[in-house]
Amino acid sequence: MRGCTLLAVLAGAMACARAEITDIRACGGANEWPPSSYYVRREGQATTEVAGYSPEVLAAALGGSRFRPHVTLLPFARCLADARAGQDIQVVMAAFQTPQRAETFLFSQPYLLLTPRLYFLGEHFPKGITIQGPGDLNALKLCGLNGISYGYLGPASEKVYTGAADYAALVRMLQARRCDAFAESQEVIAGFRMLGVPELSGNALVSAALPDVQPLKVHFAVSRQFKHAADLVADIDKGLERLQREQRLAGMLKRHQTAR
């Protein structure tokens, strides 16, 4: 009986250890990236409260698991750097998977598809810009955000000047003719317009299709330095499969694409 009792105690202790909650921190870019992540607006003013499709999906995917996520927004270059270390931050939300990042991160299944377009000021290009292939981008001066990967643009990505801290700075660079255009996903620009961000609203900013660029897949990237990285990715993937099976992802995305 004593042996049975000891086995029961040990089994209970192991079960408790497995059930122990592990807090994790996930980050997105502080310059916001709706519908993925953004600051809640009240009376037109941004608060410090974070919302978005990515935080909602991450929380839902990990529901019932040992991992409890907490979300913050940081300058994106810092978000990546802190997550690589895996101590204060363990997860990057809405990350593009690249060979370079795969050296320091594990990636979940994709949970969002984005459609890149080229954005520019209509007054600078009254006849518009037509992109028929990747080579056409080489004739343009392209700018972008610090810390963002533009590898999906092909060889032109090496020429992107990533000196802008936020989208307002990107638009100012266009206005000053320091660059001709920037690439961004139409879902993101639509999200900023939903939030009423003035620099990206109105008719001044127009866009052109990038016909040879495939829809972009975004993932949760988990630091390889986090000791539970493999378990966390497995639980996220398991949760994403469940959300897809229950057909909940489309409804979550819609909530962050509709003005409230």
Short mmCIF file of the C-alpha atoms (twelve columns), coordinates in Angstrom:
data_MODEL
# 
_entry.id   MODEL 
# 
loop_
_atom_site.group_PDB 
_atom_site.id 
_atom_site.type_symbol 
_atom_site.label_atom_id 
_atom_site.label_alt_id 
_atom_site.label_comp_id 
_atom_site.label_asym_id 
_atom_site.label_seq_id 
_atom_site.Cartn_x 
_atom_site.Cartn_y 
_atom_site.Cartn_z 
_atom_site.pdbx_PDB_model_num 
ATOM 1   C CA . MET A 1   0.000   0.000  0.000   1 
ATOM 2   C CA . ARG A 2   2.852   2.345  0.844   1 
ATOM 3   C CA . GLY A 3   4.309   1.779  -2.644  1 
ATOM 4   C CA . CYS A 4   0.959   2.543  -4.243  1 
ATOM 5   C CA . THR A 5   0.553   5.655  -2.134  1 
ATOM 6   C CA . LEU A 6   4.051   6.846  -3.081  1 
ATOM 7   C CA . LEU A 7   3.309   6.252  -6.776  1 
ATOM 8   C CA . ALA A 8   0.085   8.223  -6.472  1 
ATOM 9   C CA . VAL A 9   1.887   11.114 -4.794  1 
ATOM 10  C CA . LEU A 10  4.601   11.120 -7.462  1 
ATOM 11  C CA . ALA A 11  2.012   10.983 -10.254 1 
ATOM 12  C CA . GLY A 12  0.135   13.873 -8.669  1 
ATOM 13  C CA . ALA A 13  3.324   15.912 -8.357  1 
ATOM 14  C CA . MET A 14  4.174   15.285 -12.002 1 
ATOM 15  C CA . ALA A 15  0.667   16.313 -13.054 1 
ATOM 16  C CA . CYS A 16  0.963   19.510 -11.027 1 
ATOM 17  C CA . ALA A 17  4.333   20.268 -12.608 1 
ATOM 18  C CA . ARG A 18  2.876   19.790 -16.069 1 
ATOM 19  C CA . ALA A 19  -0.057  22.052 -15.197 1 
ATOM 20  C CA . GLU A 20  2.118   24.842 -13.743 1 
ATOM 21  C CA . ILE A 21  1.397   28.105 -15.535 1 
ATOM 22  C CA . THR A 22  4.284   29.662 -17.476 1 
ATOM 23  C CA . ASP A 23  3.948   33.361 -18.223 1 
ATOM 24  C CA . ILE A 24  5.324   34.457 -21.594 1 
ATOM 25  C CA . ARG A 25  5.634   37.879 -23.187 1 
ATOM 26  C CA . ALA A 26  4.906   38.567 -26.844 1 
ATOM 27  C CA . CYS A 27  5.676   41.772 -28.704 1 
ATOM 28  C CA . GLY A 28  4.636   43.590 -31.834 1 
ATOM 29  C CA . GLY A 29  5.806   46.883 -33.300 1 
ATOM 30  C CA . ALA A 30  5.123   50.087 -31.363 1 
ATOM 31  C CA . ASN A 31  4.432   51.874 -34.660 1 
ATOM 32  C CA . GLU A 32  1.348   49.597 -34.813 1 
ATOM 33  C CA . TRP A 33  0.412   47.140 -37.542 1 
ATOM 34  C CA . PRO A 34  -3.369  46.771 -37.728 1 
ATOM 35  C CA . PRO A 35  -5.202  44.467 -37.975 1 
ATOM 36  C CA . SER A 36  -2.403  42.458 -36.323 1 
ATOM 37  C CA . SER A 37  -1.775  44.742 -33.337 1 
ATOM 38  C CA . TYR A 38  -2.525  48.342 -32.429 1 
ATOM 39  C CA . TYR A 39  -3.408  50.653 -29.563 1 
ATOM 40  C CA . VAL A 40  -7.069  51.013 -28.642 1 
ATOM 41  C CA . ARG A 41  -8.508  54.459 -29.462 1 
ATOM 42  C CA . ARG A 42  -10.843 56.331 -27.151 1 
ATOM 43  C CA . GLU A 43  -12.408 59.521 -28.466 1 
ATOM 44  C CA . GLY A 44  -9.938  59.389 -31.333 1 
ATOM 45  C CA . GLN A 45  -6.863  59.229 -29.097 1 
ATOM 46  C CA . ALA A 46  -4.539  56.238 -28.798 1 
ATOM 47  C CA . THR A 47  -4.324  54.680 -25.330 1 
ATOM 48  C CA . THR A 48  -1.697  52.301 -23.946 1 
ATOM 49  C CA . GLU A 49  -4.102  49.356 -24.235 1 
ATOM 50  C CA . VAL A 50  -3.056  46.850 -26.904 1 
ATOM 51  C CA . ALA A 51  -5.573  45.091 -29.128 1 
ATOM 52  C CA . GLY A 52  -5.483  43.256 -32.437 1 
ATOM 53  C CA . TYR A 53  -5.925  40.011 -34.294 1 
ATOM 54  C CA . SER A 54  -2.529  38.630 -33.232 1 
ATOM 55  C CA . PRO A 55  -3.009  39.066 -29.462 1 
ATOM 56  C CA . GLU A 56  -6.517  37.620 -29.715 1 
ATOM 57  C CA . VAL A 57  -5.378  34.612 -31.754 1 
ATOM 58  C CA . LEU A 58  -2.395  33.947 -29.485 1 
ATOM 59  C CA . ALA A 59  -4.549  34.019 -26.354 1 
ATOM 60  C CA . ALA A 60  -7.191  31.786 -27.920 1 
ATOM 61  C CA . ALA A 61  -4.641  29.330 -29.328 1 
ATOM 62  C CA . LEU A 62  -2.968  28.954 -25.927 1 
ATOM 63  C CA . GLY A 63  -6.239  28.728 -24.011 1 
ATOM 64  C CA . GLY A 64  -6.109  25.631 -21.824 1 
ATOM 65  C CA . SER A 65  -2.353  25.244 -22.241 1 
ATOM 66  C CA . ARG A 66  0.327   25.863 -19.604 1 
ATOM 67  C CA . PHE A 67  1.385   29.110 -21.333 1 
ATOM 68  C CA . ARG A 68  -0.225  32.439 -20.453 1 
ATOM 69  C CA . PRO A 69  0.648   35.250 -22.898 1 
ATOM 70  C CA . HIS A 70  1.096   38.934 -22.091 1 
ATOM 71  C CA . VAL A 71  1.403   41.375 -24.994 1 
ATOM 72  C CA . THR A 72  3.386   44.579 -25.379 1 
ATOM 73  C CA . LEU A 73  4.334   46.827 -28.307 1 
ATOM 74  C CA . LEU A 74  7.962   47.908 -28.733 1 
ATOM 75  C CA . PRO A 75  10.033  49.495 -31.486 1 
ATOM 76  C CA . PHE A 76  10.141  46.533 -33.842 1 
ATOM 77  C CA . ALA A 77  13.930  46.285 -34.056 1 
ATOM 78  C CA . ARG A 78  13.999  46.092 -30.233 1 
ATOM 79  C CA . CYS A 79  11.118  43.585 -30.262 1 
ATOM 80  C CA . LEU A 80  13.216  41.280 -32.458 1 
ATOM 81  C CA . ALA A 81  16.414  41.820 -30.465 1 
ATOM 82  C CA . ASP A 82  14.766  41.231 -27.084 1 
ATOM 83  C CA . ALA A 83  12.969  38.142 -28.375 1 
ATOM 84  C CA . ARG A 84  16.199  36.684 -29.777 1 
ATOM 85  C CA . ALA A 85  17.606  36.827 -26.243 1 
ATOM 86  C CA . GLY A 86  14.486  35.000 -25.045 1 
ATOM 87  C CA . GLN A 87  14.533  36.389 -21.514 1 
ATOM 88  C CA . ASP A 88  12.184  39.391 -21.259 1 
ATOM 89  C CA . ILE A 89  10.372  38.611 -24.545 1 
ATOM 90  C CA . GLN A 90  9.808   35.133 -25.937 1 
ATOM 91  C CA . VAL A 91  7.462   35.644 -28.920 1 
ATOM 92  C CA . VAL A 92  7.327   38.018 -31.889 1 
ATOM 93  C CA . MET A 93  3.821   38.390 -33.296 1 
ATOM 94  C CA . ALA A 94  3.073   38.585 -37.024 1 
ATOM 95  C CA . ALA A 95  6.602   37.767 -38.131 1 
ATOM 96  C CA . PHE A 96  7.711   36.916 -41.644 1 
ATOM 97  C CA . GLN A 97  9.713   33.691 -41.829 1 
ATOM 98  C CA . THR A 98  13.160  34.198 -43.378 1 
ATOM 99  C CA . PRO A 99  16.271  31.980 -43.440 1 
ATOM 100 C CA . GLN A 100 18.117  34.515 -41.296 1 
ATOM 101 C CA . ARG A 101 15.383  34.621 -38.658 1 
ATOM 102 C CA . ALA A 102 15.107  30.821 -38.676 1 
ATOM 103 C CA . GLU A 103 18.588  30.712 -37.132 1 
ATOM 104 C CA . THR A 104 17.292  32.285 -33.919 1 
ATOM 105 C CA . PHE A 105 13.529  31.594 -33.977 1 
ATOM 106 C CA . LEU A 106 11.108  28.702 -34.286 1 
ATOM 107 C CA . PHE A 107 7.969   29.515 -36.271 1 
ATOM 108 C CA . SER A 108 4.357   28.554 -35.801 1 
ATOM 109 C CA . GLN A 109 2.034   27.712 -38.636 1 
ATOM 110 C CA . PRO A 110 0.946   30.818 -40.584 1 
ATOM 111 C CA . TYR A 111 -2.217  32.385 -39.201 1 
ATOM 112 C CA . LEU A 112 -2.705  35.413 -41.467 1 
ATOM 113 C CA . LEU A 113 -2.228  36.159 -45.175 1 
ATOM 114 C CA . LEU A 114 -1.442  39.698 -46.332 1 
ATOM 115 C CA . THR A 115 -1.538  41.299 -49.785 1 
ATOM 116 C CA . PRO A 116 1.412   43.637 -50.484 1 
ATOM 117 C CA . ARG A 117 0.971   46.723 -52.648 1 
ATOM 118 C CA . LEU A 118 3.134   49.711 -53.549 1 
ATOM 119 C CA . TYR A 119 2.077   53.049 -51.980 1 
ATOM 120 C CA . PHE A 120 3.003   56.504 -53.280 1 
ATOM 121 C CA . LEU A 121 1.688   60.060 -53.510 1 
ATOM 122 C CA . GLY A 122 -0.684  60.581 -56.417 1 
ATOM 123 C CA . GLU A 123 0.494   64.149 -56.978 1 
ATOM 124 C CA . HIS A 124 4.040   62.902 -57.601 1 
ATOM 125 C CA . PHE A 125 2.872   60.252 -60.073 1 
ATOM 126 C CA . PRO A 126 -0.297  61.641 -61.718 1 
ATOM 127 C CA . LYS A 127 -0.281  58.792 -64.248 1 
ATOM 128 C CA . GLY A 128 0.234   56.236 -61.531 1 
ATOM 129 C CA . ILE A 129 2.883   53.532 -61.288 1 
ATOM 130 C CA . THR A 130 2.580   50.258 -63.169 1 
ATOM 131 C CA . ILE A 131 4.618   47.306 -61.951 1 
ATOM 132 C CA . GLN A 132 4.723   44.429 -64.415 1 
ATOM 133 C CA . GLY A 133 7.594   42.528 -62.840 1 
ATOM 134 C CA . PRO A 134 10.250  42.692 -60.099 1 
ATOM 135 C CA . GLY A 135 12.640  44.539 -62.404 1 
ATOM 136 C CA . ASP A 136 10.334  47.564 -62.534 1 
ATOM 137 C CA . LEU A 137 10.976  48.198 -58.839 1 
ATOM 138 C CA . ASN A 138 14.661  48.860 -59.553 1 
ATOM 139 C CA . ALA A 139 13.750  52.152 -61.233 1 
ATOM 140 C CA . LEU A 140 12.167  53.447 -58.006 1 
ATOM 141 C CA . LYS A 141 13.620  54.767 -54.777 1 
ATOM 142 C CA . LEU A 142 11.959  52.663 -52.093 1 
ATOM 143 C CA . CYS A 143 11.821  53.402 -48.388 1 
ATOM 144 C CA . GLY A 144 10.661  51.295 -45.466 1 
ATOM 145 C CA . LEU A 145 10.454  50.845 -41.722 1 
ATOM 146 C CA . ASN A 146 13.400  50.054 -39.510 1 
ATOM 147 C CA . GLY A 147 13.514  46.369 -38.547 1 
ATOM 148 C CA . ILE A 148 11.031  45.170 -41.190 1 
ATOM 149 C CA . SER A 149 11.974  42.491 -43.734 1 
ATOM 150 C CA . TYR A 150 11.241  43.387 -47.362 1 
ATOM 151 C CA . GLY A 151 12.686  40.190 -48.792 1 
ATOM 152 C CA . TYR A 152 9.401   39.509 -50.602 1 
ATOM 153 C CA . LEU A 153 10.354  42.303 -53.056 1 
ATOM 154 C CA . GLY A 154 13.168  40.164 -54.441 1 
ATOM 155 C CA . PRO A 155 16.428  41.876 -55.497 1 
ATOM 156 C CA . ALA A 156 14.834  45.309 -54.986 1 
ATOM 157 C CA . SER A 157 14.724  44.618 -51.234 1 
ATOM 158 C CA . GLU A 158 18.472  45.310 -51.039 1 
ATOM 159 C CA . LYS A 159 17.827  48.895 -52.152 1 
ATOM 160 C CA . VAL A 160 15.063  49.697 -49.653 1 
ATOM 161 C CA . TYR A 161 16.134  52.492 -47.333 1 
ATOM 162 C CA . THR A 162 14.795  51.337 -43.970 1 
ATOM 163 C CA . GLY A 163 15.358  54.558 -42.076 1 
ATOM 164 C CA . ALA A 164 11.764  55.364 -41.104 1 
ATOM 165 C CA . ALA A 165 10.757  54.950 -37.477 1 
ATOM 166 C CA . ASP A 166 7.002   54.925 -38.200 1 
ATOM 167 C CA . TYR A 167 4.435   55.381 -40.954 1 
ATOM 168 C CA . ALA A 168 4.207   59.140 -40.449 1 
ATOM 169 C CA . ALA A 169 7.945   59.301 -41.170 1 
ATOM 170 C CA . LEU A 170 7.435   57.193 -44.299 1 
ATOM 171 C CA . VAL A 171 4.862   59.639 -45.625 1 
ATOM 172 C CA . ARG A 172 7.122   62.604 -44.813 1 
ATOM 173 C CA . MET A 173 9.896   60.934 -46.816 1 
ATOM 174 C CA . LEU A 174 7.522   60.642 -49.765 1 
ATOM 175 C CA . GLN A 175 6.520   64.289 -49.423 1 
ATOM 176 C CA . ALA A 176 10.180  65.377 -49.334 1 
ATOM 177 C CA . ARG A 177 10.884  63.167 -52.384 1 
ATOM 178 C CA . ARG A 178 13.531  61.281 -50.466 1 
ATOM 179 C CA . CYS A 179 11.883  58.194 -51.892 1 
ATOM 180 C CA . ASP A 180 9.211   57.407 -54.460 1 
ATOM 181 C CA . ALA A 181 7.199   54.699 -52.758 1 
ATOM 182 C CA . PHE A 182 6.990   52.123 -49.992 1 
ATOM 183 C CA . ALA A 183 5.610   48.595 -49.935 1 
ATOM 184 C CA . GLU A 184 2.963   47.588 -47.430 1 
ATOM 185 C CA . SER A 185 0.038   45.201 -47.234 1 
ATOM 186 C CA . GLN A 186 -3.361  46.568 -48.190 1 
ATOM 187 C CA . GLU A 187 -4.857  45.034 -45.044 1 
ATOM 188 C CA . VAL A 188 -2.452  47.070 -42.888 1 
ATOM 189 C CA . ILE A 189 -3.173  50.367 -44.653 1 
ATOM 190 C CA . ALA A 190 -6.899  49.641 -44.409 1 
ATOM 191 C CA . GLY A 191 -6.418  49.000 -40.694 1 
ATOM 192 C CA . PHE A 192 -4.712  52.378 -40.194 1 
ATOM 193 C CA . ARG A 193 -7.520  54.083 -42.089 1 
ATOM 194 C CA . MET A 194 -10.019 52.302 -39.837 1 
ATOM 195 C CA . LEU A 195 -8.170  53.777 -36.850 1 
ATOM 196 C CA . GLY A 196 -8.295  57.218 -38.460 1 
ATOM 197 C CA . VAL A 197 -4.520  57.711 -38.721 1 
ATOM 198 C CA . PRO A 198 -4.352  60.991 -40.697 1 
ATOM 199 C CA . GLU A 199 -1.088  60.377 -42.582 1 
ATOM 200 C CA . LEU A 200 -2.502  57.227 -44.183 1 
ATOM 201 C CA . SER A 201 -6.102  58.372 -44.639 1 
ATOM 202 C CA . GLY A 202 -7.628  60.510 -47.366 1 
ATOM 203 C CA . ASN A 203 -6.880  60.374 -51.094 1 
ATOM 204 C CA . ALA A 204 -3.274  61.619 -51.219 1 
ATOM 205 C CA . LEU A 205 -1.792  58.134 -50.826 1 
ATOM 206 C CA . VAL A 206 -2.553  55.820 -53.735 1 
ATOM 207 C CA . SER A 207 -1.333  52.338 -54.575 1 
ATOM 208 C CA . ALA A 208 -0.313  49.959 -57.320 1 
ATOM 209 C CA . ALA A 209 -0.452  46.180 -57.463 1 
ATOM 210 C CA . LEU A 210 2.647   44.009 -57.134 1 
ATOM 211 C CA . PRO A 211 1.550   41.215 -59.478 1 
ATOM 212 C CA . ASP A 212 4.518   38.855 -58.991 1 
ATOM 213 C CA . VAL A 213 4.489   39.045 -55.195 1 
ATOM 214 C CA . GLN A 214 2.658   36.204 -53.488 1 
ATOM 215 C CA . PRO A 215 0.451   36.799 -50.427 1 
ATOM 216 C CA . LEU A 216 2.605   37.074 -47.326 1 
ATOM 217 C CA . LYS A 217 2.328   34.504 -44.560 1 
ATOM 218 C CA . VAL A 218 2.812   35.711 -41.013 1 
ATOM 219 C CA . HIS A 219 3.690   33.545 -38.048 1 
ATOM 220 C CA . PHE A 220 4.367   33.648 -34.337 1 
ATOM 221 C CA . ALA A 221 8.154   33.502 -33.948 1 
ATOM 222 C CA . VAL A 222 9.432   31.933 -30.724 1 
ATOM 223 C CA . SER A 223 12.984  32.523 -29.510 1 
ATOM 224 C CA . ARG A 224 15.211  29.468 -29.661 1 
ATOM 225 C CA . GLN A 225 16.783  30.774 -26.433 1 
ATOM 226 C CA . PHE A 226 13.530  30.191 -24.539 1 
ATOM 227 C CA . LYS A 227 13.919  26.828 -22.812 1 
ATOM 228 C CA . HIS A 228 10.313  25.823 -23.547 1 
ATOM 229 C CA . ALA A 229 10.391  27.040 -27.193 1 
ATOM 230 C CA . ALA A 230 9.524   23.697 -28.807 1 
ATOM 231 C CA . ASP A 231 6.645   23.070 -26.388 1 
ATOM 232 C CA . LEU A 232 5.315   26.593 -26.899 1 
ATOM 233 C CA . VAL A 233 5.333   26.314 -30.703 1 
ATOM 234 C CA . ALA A 234 3.660   22.909 -30.483 1 
ATOM 235 C CA . ASP A 235 0.904   24.324 -28.256 1 
ATOM 236 C CA . ILE A 236 0.414   27.360 -30.537 1 
ATOM 237 C CA . ASP A 237 0.130   25.104 -33.591 1 
ATOM 238 C CA . LYS A 238 -2.279  22.798 -31.810 1 
ATOM 239 C CA . GLY A 239 -4.389  25.807 -30.861 1 
ATOM 240 C CA . LEU A 240 -4.306  27.246 -34.392 1 
ATOM 241 C CA . GLU A 241 -5.491  23.927 -35.804 1 
ATOM 242 C CA . ARG A 242 -8.351  23.935 -33.303 1 
ATOM 243 C CA . LEU A 243 -9.338  27.531 -34.187 1 
ATOM 244 C CA . GLN A 244 -9.275  26.679 -37.894 1 
ATOM 245 C CA . ARG A 245 -11.352 23.578 -37.302 1 
ATOM 246 C CA . GLU A 246 -13.872 25.630 -35.322 1 
ATOM 247 C CA . GLN A 247 -13.837 28.308 -38.070 1 
ATOM 248 C CA . ARG A 248 -13.130 31.092 -35.575 1 
ATOM 249 C CA . LEU A 249 -10.191 32.844 -37.250 1 
ATOM 250 C CA . ALA A 250 -12.235 34.697 -39.883 1 
ATOM 251 C CA . GLY A 251 -14.496 36.189 -37.210 1 
ATOM 252 C CA . MET A 252 -11.504 37.298 -35.150 1 
ATOM 253 C CA . LEU A 253 -9.934  39.008 -38.160 1 
ATOM 254 C CA . LYS A 254 -13.166 40.774 -39.056 1 
ATOM 255 C CA . ARG A 255 -13.375 42.295 -35.566 1 
ATOM 256 C CA . HIS A 256 -10.091 44.094 -36.213 1 
ATOM 257 C CA . GLN A 257 -10.948 45.256 -39.716 1 
ATOM 258 C CA . THR A 258 -14.237 46.964 -38.892 1 
ATOM 259 C CA . ALA A 259 -14.439 50.476 -37.423 1 
ATOM 260 C CA . ARG A 260 -15.762 50.501 -33.871 1 
# 
